[in-house]
Amino acid sequence: MTLPAGVRERRVRTGGVELCVAELGDPSGPTVVLVHGYPDSKEVWSEVASRLADHFHVVLYDVRGHGRSTAPRPLRGGFTLEKLTDDFLAVADAVSPDRPVHLVGHDWGSVQAWEFTTVRRTEGRIASFTSMSGPSLDHFGHWINKRVRRPTPRRVGQLLGQGAKSWYVYLLQTPVLPELAWRGPLGTYWPRILERLEKVPGGGYPTSSLPTDAAHGVWLYRDNVRTRLRRPRTDAYAHAPVQLITPLGDAFLSENLFDDLEHWVPQLARRTIPARHWVPRSRPDQLAAWISQFVTSVEGGRPDAVKATGKYADRFGGQLVLVTGAGSGIGRATAFAFAEAGARVVAVDRDAEAAVRTAELSRLLGAPEAWAETVDVSDEQAMEKLAEKVAAEYGVVDVLVNNAGIGLSGSFFDTAPKDWKKVLDINLWGVIHGCRLFGKQMADRAQGGHIVNTASAAAYQPSKALPAYSTSKAAVLMLSECLRAELAGQGIGVTAVCPGFVNTNITSTARFAGVDAAEEKRLQKRTARLYGLRNYPPEKVADAILRAVARNEAVVPVTPEARGAHLMSRFTPRVLRAIARLEPPL
Amino acid sequence: MTTAAGELTAELRGFRKVQRLAYECAEAVAAQLKPGVTEREAARMQRTWLRERGVRDWFHLPFAWFGDRTAFVNFRVPLQFFPTDRPLEPGMPFILDMAPLYEGCTADIGYSGSLGVNPVQNRLMDDLEAHRELILREVRERRPLREIYEDVDRLMARQGYANRHRAYPFGVIAHKVDRVPERRWSPHVFGFGTRSLKGLAADALHGHREGWSPLWSPYRFSDHPPQPGLWAVEPHLGFRGTGAKFEEILVVTDSADPEQSAFWLDDDLPHVRRWAEDK
């Protein structure tokens, strides 16, 4: 059994069945009730429950007919949503008689919990509800009706898409066969199927009761789906705040299912997560964080405490984002964009004052927490220390942005070895250290993540004026592509961003090889002015970075010239080579 | 232009009077703003308030910007500066900008605030203080205006903000203001008073011959030391959908004494008082 030590068990009798209820954590704290789905038992929550137990009174129970709860006799008609609601009320009364509970449901647990949250007789017993991968059957019925009655091409597409994803629901309606399959080969192979297709890590899950759970649970579908979808309730309005967590890679539910949810839920907070269906197993850290945050804000009387306003607030809210070179330019704008989306930000820069400033403004923009760290990314030991500190104090980084970089211009023969060393140390080794240390932490945690490396349009646009810089950025581009291939199996995405000419202070810190100090000053000023005339703001690059992470894109050229050069590098490389020979207008 | 005791000349007192009047107007209108008031209504409130107190002509008609329009988000054509029907919402930042003429003297002021608490706007206002000090210091050093402009840019970048005065016509951070003869008929085109524009055009022509410009811009024509006269200076910070500015008159003279060579016309203005209170 995979539930953590210190778990207290009790039996609750209700409506002819006996439910097995497990409790963790301090009973005087807010009560969080976790309801499992199909084909599961309460053990699906073990990872999440142990993380929540530090702050809350966590309650899990086996739904009737599952795990160590007894099954109703006869099975037919014993699994209606009304009876499941009776069970929930009995459990809630037993574990938290005088305070409403916070509900969390996954899959069929969420389907049930939607029923609990939308019927009148539970009013005052539910403080909040966090739903994942399970719609209300009533909302679902209305969703289908709306699309059948007024079919537009898009609506028909959505209908067909969800219809195809629901294939197993039709199979489960056939008599006897599903039970035979579960008690036979399917029950044996299921753990392997989960690991292969759904990327669910092993470790005591699923439990040995799986064949019986799955065979009994078939009646959840047979007793409810057809009746509810045919005649959905028209008063299925939620009477508690709801947090909806949508896994983007769910093979059984389409995202569009929840499009009209605002109509049914007055206080709705949305979250999205790039993962497959079994998020309680594959992303326990993120779920526990979001549940804690939501429960805490509801307890504090502020269910809409998610004050982040950014476009991707549902995706990055509460995540830990580390940005190097965050003291200025693209790095700073990226830190701000993540802060606006509600992420926790670690701003790393070698300029302490600038990093502190970024962290300060990030908090103003909506980051729940933001820290400044002063580190030179080319310093291996300093980076190792930083990685240790971040892991120990702030947690494992969810999104890493390796952005720190410097410019170096000048012909190949004017570029001295020490100039080469400096550019490669910062632009390439900085990225390597970042990926090596923080990427390792991500991979070890095995709960996904994303790495963004700032390359440059110079990575594919050769130029006689930028040999060292272009070489370093081309290396970053290839490193990103290789790493992307290596980490793809672990749910970690890698993106190379190629901005182009962006108006930042890289121009005034760039080195110009082979000229004296006065001439270098003049050239810096001149480039700064040219970049100023181009005036492409770093904020747009930051937006592109967030979009790239949300969509898991591989290579992202940003400015029009960067995109043009990217296209040309594929189709007309000779033109690029001709451009490479031009003298820059300095 | 000032006496030994620091007293202003009669002419400067006239300018200070109208600048104070304009700031009074801004404070009065800001106090009346409430949720649902639109930019057009706020602009009209400023106009009415000033007309009631004897203003007949304008350098430009009053502007009002709410929400992300304070940072000129997605502004592409100058017509977008004109007030719209966007309503004010709680917590929204706003900017009132007006340039009345009174007894022949021009003022051009900008007043930033927010309806209720807005921590970002608050922070921007605090950070504007450094810009007011930087501009005065460098004008006293007689640095070329274009370089001062670039230093202001650098300070903004260091603070983490974007330069939004760049969105103004010619990207100006400041422009000259002057006396304008009062006439019974004072038409305006595109929100700007024709008599003031005429004065500005005359200055531009004059300056073109002598190598200076009445517009303080990032371009080559501003590559000259500060020209004596009155400059309406308006650094405008933008930070992800929130903008803040002040605008007030900087007096530049040809005095050899640095203290007298440049000074802010009035140190008793809302934003200056706010900084003094915070200390």
Coordinates of N, CA, C and O in Angstrom, one line a residue, chain B residues 24-146:
Chain B
E24 N -4.0 72.9 -10.4 CA -5.2 72.9 -9.6 C -6.4 72.2 -10.3 O -7.1 71.5 -9.8
C25 N -6.5 72.6 -11.6 CA -7.5 71.9 -12.5 C -7.4 70.4 -12.5 O -8.3 69.7 -12.2
A26 N -6.1 70.0 -12.6 CA -5.9 68.5 -12.7 C -6.3 67.9 -11.4 O -7.0 66.8 -11.4
E27 N -5.9 68.5 -10.3 CA -6.3 67.9 -9.0 C -7.8 67.9 -8.8 O -8.4 67.0 -8.2
A28 N -8.4 69.0 -9.2 CA -9.9 69.1 -9.0 C -10.6 68.1 -9.9 O -11.5 67.4 -9.4
V29 N -10.2 67.9 -11.1 CA -10.8 66.9 -12.0 C -10.5 65.5 -11.5 O -11.4 64.6 -11.4
A30 N -9.2 65.3 -11.1 CA -8.9 63.9 -10.6 C -9.7 63.6 -9.4 O -10.1 62.4 -9.2
A31 N -10.0 64.5 -8.5 CA -10.9 64.2 -7.4 C -12.3 63.9 -7.8 O -13.0 63.2 -7.0
Q32 N -12.7 64.3 -8.9 CA -14.1 64.0 -9.3 C -14.2 62.7 -10.1 O -15.3 62.3 -10.5
L33 N -13.1 62.1 -10.5 CA -13.1 60.9 -11.3 C -13.7 59.8 -10.5 O -13.3 59.6 -9.3
K34 N -14.5 59.0 -11.1 CA -15.1 57.8 -10.4 C -15.3 56.7 -11.5 O -15.3 57.0 -12.7
P35 N -15.6 55.5 -11.1 CA -15.7 54.4 -12.1 C -16.8 54.8 -13.1 O -17.9 55.3 -12.7
G36 N -16.5 54.5 -14.3 CA -17.5 54.8 -15.4 C -17.3 56.1 -16.1 O -17.8 56.2 -17.2
V37 N -16.5 57.0 -15.5 CA -16.2 58.3 -16.3 C -15.3 57.9 -17.5 O -14.4 57.1 -17.3
T38 N -15.7 58.5 -18.6 CA -14.9 58.2 -19.8 C -13.8 59.2 -20.0 O -13.8 60.3 -19.4
E39 N -12.8 58.9 -20.9 CA -11.8 59.8 -21.2 C -12.3 61.1 -21.8 O -11.9 62.2 -21.4
R40 N -13.3 61.0 -22.7 CA -13.9 62.2 -23.2 C -14.5 63.1 -22.1 O -14.3 64.3 -22.1
E41 N -15.2 62.4 -21.2 CA -15.8 63.2 -20.1 C -14.7 63.9 -19.3 O -14.9 65.1 -18.9
A42 N -13.6 63.2 -19.0 CA -12.6 63.7 -18.2 C -11.9 64.9 -18.9 O -11.6 65.9 -18.3
A43 N -11.8 64.8 -20.2 CA -11.2 65.9 -21.0 C -12.1 67.1 -21.0 O -11.7 68.2 -20.8
R44 N -13.4 66.8 -21.1 CA -14.4 67.9 -21.1 C -14.4 68.6 -19.7 O -14.5 69.8 -19.6
M45 N -14.3 67.8 -18.6 CA -14.3 68.4 -17.3 C -13.1 69.4 -17.2 O -13.2 70.5 -16.6
Q46 N -11.9 69.0 -17.7 CA -10.8 69.9 -17.6 C -11.1 71.2 -18.4 O -10.8 72.3 -17.9
R47 N -11.6 71.0 -19.6 CA -11.9 72.2 -20.4 C -12.8 73.1 -19.7 O -12.6 74.4 -19.7
T48 N -13.9 72.6 -19.2 CA -15.0 73.4 -18.6 C -14.4 74.1 -17.4 O -14.5 75.3 -17.2
W49 N -13.6 73.4 -16.5 CA -13.0 74.0 -15.3 C -12.2 75.2 -15.7 O -12.2 76.2 -15.1
L50 N -11.3 75.0 -16.7 CA -10.4 76.1 -17.1 C -11.1 77.2 -17.7 O -10.8 78.4 -17.5
R51 N -12.1 76.9 -18.6 CA -12.8 78.0 -19.2 C -13.5 78.9 -18.2 O -13.6 80.1 -18.3
E52 N -14.1 78.2 -17.2 CA -14.8 79.0 -16.1 C -13.8 79.9 -15.4 O -14.2 80.9 -14.8
R53 N -12.5 79.6 -15.5 CA -11.6 80.5 -14.8 C -10.8 81.4 -15.7 O -9.7 81.8 -15.4
G54 N -11.3 81.6 -16.9 CA -10.8 82.6 -17.8 C -9.9 82.1 -18.9 O -9.3 83.0 -19.6
V55 N -9.7 80.8 -19.1 CA -8.8 80.4 -20.1 C -9.6 80.4 -21.5 O -10.7 80.0 -21.6
R56 N -9.0 81.1 -22.5 CA -9.7 81.2 -23.7 C -9.0 80.5 -24.9 O -9.5 80.2 -25.9
D57 N -7.7 80.2 -24.7 CA -6.9 79.6 -25.8 C -6.1 78.5 -25.2 O -5.8 78.4 -24.0
W58 N -5.6 77.6 -26.1 CA -4.8 76.5 -25.6 C -3.6 76.3 -26.5 O -3.6 76.6 -27.7
F59 N -2.5 75.8 -25.9 CA -1.4 75.2 -26.7 C -1.9 73.9 -27.3 O -1.8 73.7 -28.5
H60 N -2.5 73.1 -26.4 CA -3.3 72.0 -27.0 C -4.5 71.7 -26.1 O -4.4 72.0 -24.9
L61 N -5.5 71.2 -26.6 CA -6.7 70.9 -25.8 C -6.4 69.8 -24.8 O -5.4 69.0 -25.0
P62 N -7.1 69.7 -23.7 CA -6.8 68.7 -22.7 C -7.0 67.3 -23.2 O -7.9 67.0 -24.0
F63 N -6.0 66.4 -22.8 CA -6.1 65.0 -23.1 C -6.4 64.3 -21.8 O -6.1 64.8 -20.7
A64 N -6.9 63.1 -21.9 CA -7.1 62.2 -20.8 C -6.8 60.8 -21.3 O -7.3 60.4 -22.3
W65 N -6.0 60.0 -20.6 CA -5.7 58.6 -20.9 C -5.9 57.7 -19.7 O -5.5 58.1 -18.6
F66 N -6.6 56.6 -20.0 CA -7.0 55.7 -18.9 C -6.4 54.3 -19.2 O -6.2 54.0 -20.4
G67 N -6.1 53.6 -18.1 CA -5.7 52.2 -18.3 C -4.4 52.0 -19.1 O -3.5 52.8 -18.9
D68 N -4.4 51.1 -20.0 CA -3.1 50.9 -20.7 C -2.8 52.0 -21.7 O -1.8 52.0 -22.3
R69 N -3.8 52.8 -21.9 CA -3.6 54.0 -22.8 C -2.6 55.0 -22.2 O -2.0 55.8 -22.8
T70 N -2.4 54.9 -20.8 CA -1.4 55.7 -20.2 C 0.0 55.4 -20.6 O 0.9 56.2 -20.5
A71 N 0.2 54.1 -21.1 CA 1.5 53.7 -21.6 C 1.5 53.7 -23.1 O 2.4 53.2 -23.7
F72 N 0.4 54.2 -23.8 CA 0.4 54.3 -25.2 C 0.5 53.0 -25.9 O 1.3 52.8 -26.9
V73 N -0.1 51.9 -25.3 CA 0.0 50.6 -25.8 C -0.6 50.5 -27.2 O -1.8 51.0 -27.4
N74 N 0.1 50.0 -28.2 CA -0.4 49.9 -29.6 C -0.8 51.2 -30.2 O -1.7 51.2 -31.0
F75 N -0.1 52.3 -29.8 CA -0.4 53.6 -30.5 C 0.4 53.6 -31.8 O 1.6 53.4 -31.8
R76 N -0.3 53.8 -32.9 CA 0.4 53.9 -34.2 C 0.3 55.2 -34.9 O 1.2 55.7 -35.5
V77 N -0.9 55.8 -34.8 CA -1.1 57.1 -35.4 C -1.5 58.1 -34.3 O -2.0 57.8 -33.3
P78 N -1.1 59.4 -34.6 CA -1.3 60.4 -33.6 C -2.7 60.6 -33.2 O -3.0 61.0 -32.0
L79 N -3.7 60.2 -34.0 CA -5.1 60.4 -33.7 C -5.5 59.6 -32.4 O -6.4 59.9 -31.7
Q80 N -4.7 58.6 -32.1 CA -5.0 57.7 -31.0 C -4.7 58.5 -29.7 O -5.2 58.0 -28.6
F81 N -4.1 59.6 -29.7 CA -3.9 60.4 -28.5 C -5.2 61.0 -28.0 O -5.3 61.3 -26.8
F82 N -6.1 61.2 -28.9 CA -7.3 61.9 -28.5 C -8.2 61.1 -27.6 O -8.2 59.8 -27.7
P83 N -8.9 61.7 -26.7 CA -9.7 61.0 -25.7 C -10.7 60.1 -26.4 O -11.3 60.4 -27.4
T84 N -11.0 58.9 -25.8 CA -11.9 57.9 -26.3 C -13.0 57.7 -25.3 O -13.1 58.4 -24.3
D85 N -13.9 56.8 -25.6 CA -15.0 56.5 -24.7 C -14.6 55.4 -23.7 O -15.5 54.8 -23.1
R86 N -13.3 55.2 -23.5 CA -13.0 54.1 -22.5 C -13.3 54.6 -21.1 O -13.0 55.7 -20.7
P87 N -14.1 53.8 -20.4 CA -14.5 54.2 -19.0 C -13.4 53.8 -18.0 O -12.7 52.8 -18.1
L88 N -13.4 54.6 -16.9 CA -12.4 54.4 -15.8 C -12.9 53.2 -15.0 O -14.1 53.1 -14.7
E89 N -12.0 52.4 -14.5 CA -12.4 51.3 -13.6 C -11.5 51.4 -12.3 O -10.5 52.0 -12.4
P90 N -12.0 50.8 -11.2 CA -11.2 50.9 -10.0 C -9.8 50.3 -10.2 O -9.6 49.3 -10.9
G91 N -8.8 51.0 -9.7 CA -7.4 50.6 -9.8 C -6.7 51.0 -11.0 O -5.5 50.8 -11.2
M92 N -7.5 51.6 -12.0 CA -6.9 52.0 -13.3 C -6.0 53.2 -13.1 O -6.4 54.1 -12.4
P93 N -4.9 53.2 -13.8 CA -4.1 54.4 -13.8 C -4.7 55.4 -14.8 O -5.4 55.0 -15.7
F94 N -4.4 56.7 -14.6 CA -4.9 57.7 -15.6 C -3.9 58.8 -15.7 O -3.1 59.0 -14.7
I95 N -3.9 59.5 -16.8 CA -3.1 60.7 -16.9 C -3.9 61.8 -17.5 O -4.7 61.6 -18.5
L96 N -3.8 63.0 -16.9 CA -4.5 64.2 -17.5 C -3.4 65.1 -18.0 O -2.4 65.3 -17.3
D97 N -3.6 65.6 -19.2 CA -2.5 66.4 -19.8 C -3.2 67.6 -20.4 O -4.1 67.4 -21.2
M98 N -2.8 68.8 -20.0 CA -3.5 70.0 -20.6 C -2.5 71.1 -20.7 O -1.5 71.2 -20.1
A99 N -2.8 72.0 -21.7 CA -1.9 73.2 -21.9 C -2.7 74.4 -22.2 O -2.9 74.8 -23.3
P100 N -3.2 75.0 -21.1 CA -4.0 76.2 -21.2 C -3.1 77.5 -21.4 O -2.0 77.5 -21.0
L101 N -3.7 78.5 -22.1 CA -3.1 79.8 -22.2 C -3.9 80.8 -21.3 O -5.1 80.8 -21.3
Y102 N -3.2 81.6 -20.5 CA -3.9 82.5 -19.6 C -3.1 83.8 -19.5 O -1.9 83.7 -19.3
E103 N -3.7 84.9 -19.8 CA -3.1 86.2 -19.9 C -1.8 86.1 -20.7 O -0.8 86.7 -20.3
G104 N -1.9 85.4 -21.8 CA -0.7 85.4 -22.7 C 0.4 84.4 -22.4 O 1.3 84.2 -23.1
C105 N 0.3 83.8 -21.2 CA 1.3 82.8 -20.8 C 0.8 81.4 -21.0 O -0.4 81.1 -20.8
T106 N 1.7 80.5 -21.4 CA 1.3 79.1 -21.7 C 1.8 78.2 -20.5 O 2.9 78.4 -20.0
A107 N 1.0 77.2 -20.2 CA 1.4 76.2 -19.3 C 1.2 74.9 -20.1 O 0.4 74.8 -21.0
D108 N 2.0 73.8 -19.8 CA 1.7 72.5 -20.4 C 2.1 71.5 -19.3 O 3.2 71.4 -18.8
I109 N 1.0 70.9 -18.7 CA 1.3 70.1 -17.6 C 0.7 68.6 -17.8 O -0.1 68.4 -18.6
G110 N 1.3 67.7 -17.0 CA 0.8 66.3 -17.0 C 0.6 65.9 -15.6 O 1.5 66.1 -14.8
Y111 N -0.5 65.2 -15.3 CA -0.8 64.8 -14.0 C -1.2 63.3 -14.0 O -2.1 62.9 -14.7
S112 N -0.4 62.5 -13.3 CA -0.7 61.0 -13.3 C -1.3 60.6 -12.0 O -0.9 61.1 -10.9
G113 N -2.2 59.7 -12.0 CA -2.8 59.2 -10.8 C -3.4 57.8 -11.1 O -3.3 57.3 -12.2
S114 N -4.1 57.3 -10.1 CA -4.9 56.1 -10.3 C -6.1 56.1 -9.5 O -6.2 56.8 -8.4
L115 N -7.2 55.5 -9.9 CA -8.4 55.4 -9.2 C -8.3 54.4 -8.1 O -8.4 53.2 -8.4
G116 N -8.1 54.8 -6.9 CA -7.8 53.8 -5.8 C -6.3 53.5 -5.9 O -5.5 54.1 -6.5
V117 N -6.0 52.3 -5.2 CA -4.6 52.0 -5.1 C -4.1 51.2 -6.4 O -4.8 50.3 -6.8
N118 N -3.0 51.7 -6.9 CA -2.3 50.9 -8.0 C -0.8 50.9 -7.7 O -0.1 51.9 -7.9
P119 N -0.3 49.8 -7.1 CA 1.1 49.8 -6.7 C 2.1 50.1 -7.8 O 3.1 50.7 -7.6
V120 N 1.8 49.6 -9.0 CA 2.7 49.8 -10.1 C 2.8 51.3 -10.4 O 3.9 51.9 -10.6
Q121 N 1.6 52.0 -10.5 CA 1.6 53.4 -10.9 C 2.3 54.2 -9.8 O 3.1 55.1 -10.0
N122 N 2.1 53.7 -8.5 CA 2.7 54.4 -7.4 C 4.3 54.3 -7.5 O 5.0 55.3 -7.3
R123 N 4.7 53.2 -7.9 CA 6.2 53.0 -8.0 C 6.7 53.8 -9.2 O 7.8 54.5 -9.0
L124 N 6.0 53.9 -10.3 CA 6.5 54.7 -11.4 C 6.6 56.2 -11.0 O 7.6 56.9 -11.3
M125 N 5.6 56.7 -10.2 CA 5.6 58.1 -9.8 C 6.9 58.3 -8.9 O 7.5 59.3 -9.0
D126 N 7.2 57.3 -8.0 CA 8.3 57.5 -7.1 C 9.6 57.6 -8.0 O 10.5 58.4 -7.7
D127 N 9.6 56.8 -9.0 CA 10.9 56.7 -9.8 C 11.0 57.9 -10.8 O 12.1 58.0 -11.4
L128 N 10.0 58.6 -11.0 CA 10.1 59.8 -11.8 C 11.0 60.9 -11.2 O 11.6 61.7 -11.9
E129 N 11.1 60.8 -9.8 CA 11.9 61.9 -9.1 C 13.3 61.9 -9.7 O 13.9 63.0 -9.9
A130 N 13.9 60.7 -9.9 CA 15.3 60.7 -10.4 C 15.5 61.4 -11.7 O 16.5 62.0 -12.0
H131 N 14.4 61.3 -12.5 CA 14.5 61.9 -13.9 C 14.4 63.4 -13.7 O 15.1 64.1 -14.5
R132 N 13.6 63.9 -12.8 CA 13.5 65.4 -12.6 C 14.9 65.9 -12.2 O 15.4 66.9 -12.7
E133 N 15.6 65.2 -11.3 CA 16.9 65.6 -10.9 C 17.9 65.5 -12.0 O 18.7 66.4 -12.2
L134 N 17.9 64.4 -12.7 CA 18.9 64.2 -13.8 C 18.8 65.2 -14.8 O 19.8 65.8 -15.3
I135 N 17.6 65.6 -15.2 CA 17.4 66.6 -16.3 C 17.9 67.9 -15.9 O 18.7 68.6 -16.6
L136 N 17.6 68.3 -14.7 CA 18.0 69.6 -14.2 C 19.6 69.7 -14.1 O 20.2 70.6 -14.6
R137 N 20.1 68.6 -13.6 CA 21.6 68.6 -13.4 C 22.3 68.7 -14.7 O 23.2 69.5 -14.9
E138 N 21.8 67.9 -15.7 CA 22.6 67.9 -17.0 C 22.3 69.1 -17.8 O 23.2 69.5 -18.6
V139 N 21.1 69.8 -17.6 CA 20.9 71.0 -18.3 C 21.8 72.1 -17.8 O 22.4 72.9 -18.5
R140 N 22.0 72.0 -16.4 CA 22.9 73.0 -15.8 C 24.4 72.8 -16.3 O 25.2 73.7 -16.4
E141 N 24.7 71.5 -16.6 CA 26.0 71.2 -17.1 C 26.2 71.6 -18.6 O 27.2 71.4 -19.2
R142 N 25.1 72.1 -19.2 CA 25.1 72.5 -20.6 C 25.4 71.3 -21.6 O 26.1 71.5 -22.6
R143 N 24.9 70.1 -21.2 CA 25.1 69.0 -22.1 C 24.2 69.1 -23.3 O 23.1 69.7 -23.2
P144 N 24.6 68.6 -24.5 CA 23.7 68.7 -25.6 C 22.4 68.0 -25.3 O 22.4 66.9 -24.6
L145 N 21.3 68.5 -25.8 CA 20.0 68.0 -25.4 C 19.8 66.5 -25.8 O 19.2 65.7 -25.1
R146 N 20.4 66.2 -27.0 CA 20.3 64.8 -27.5 C 20.9 63.8 -26.5 O 20.4 62.8 -26.3

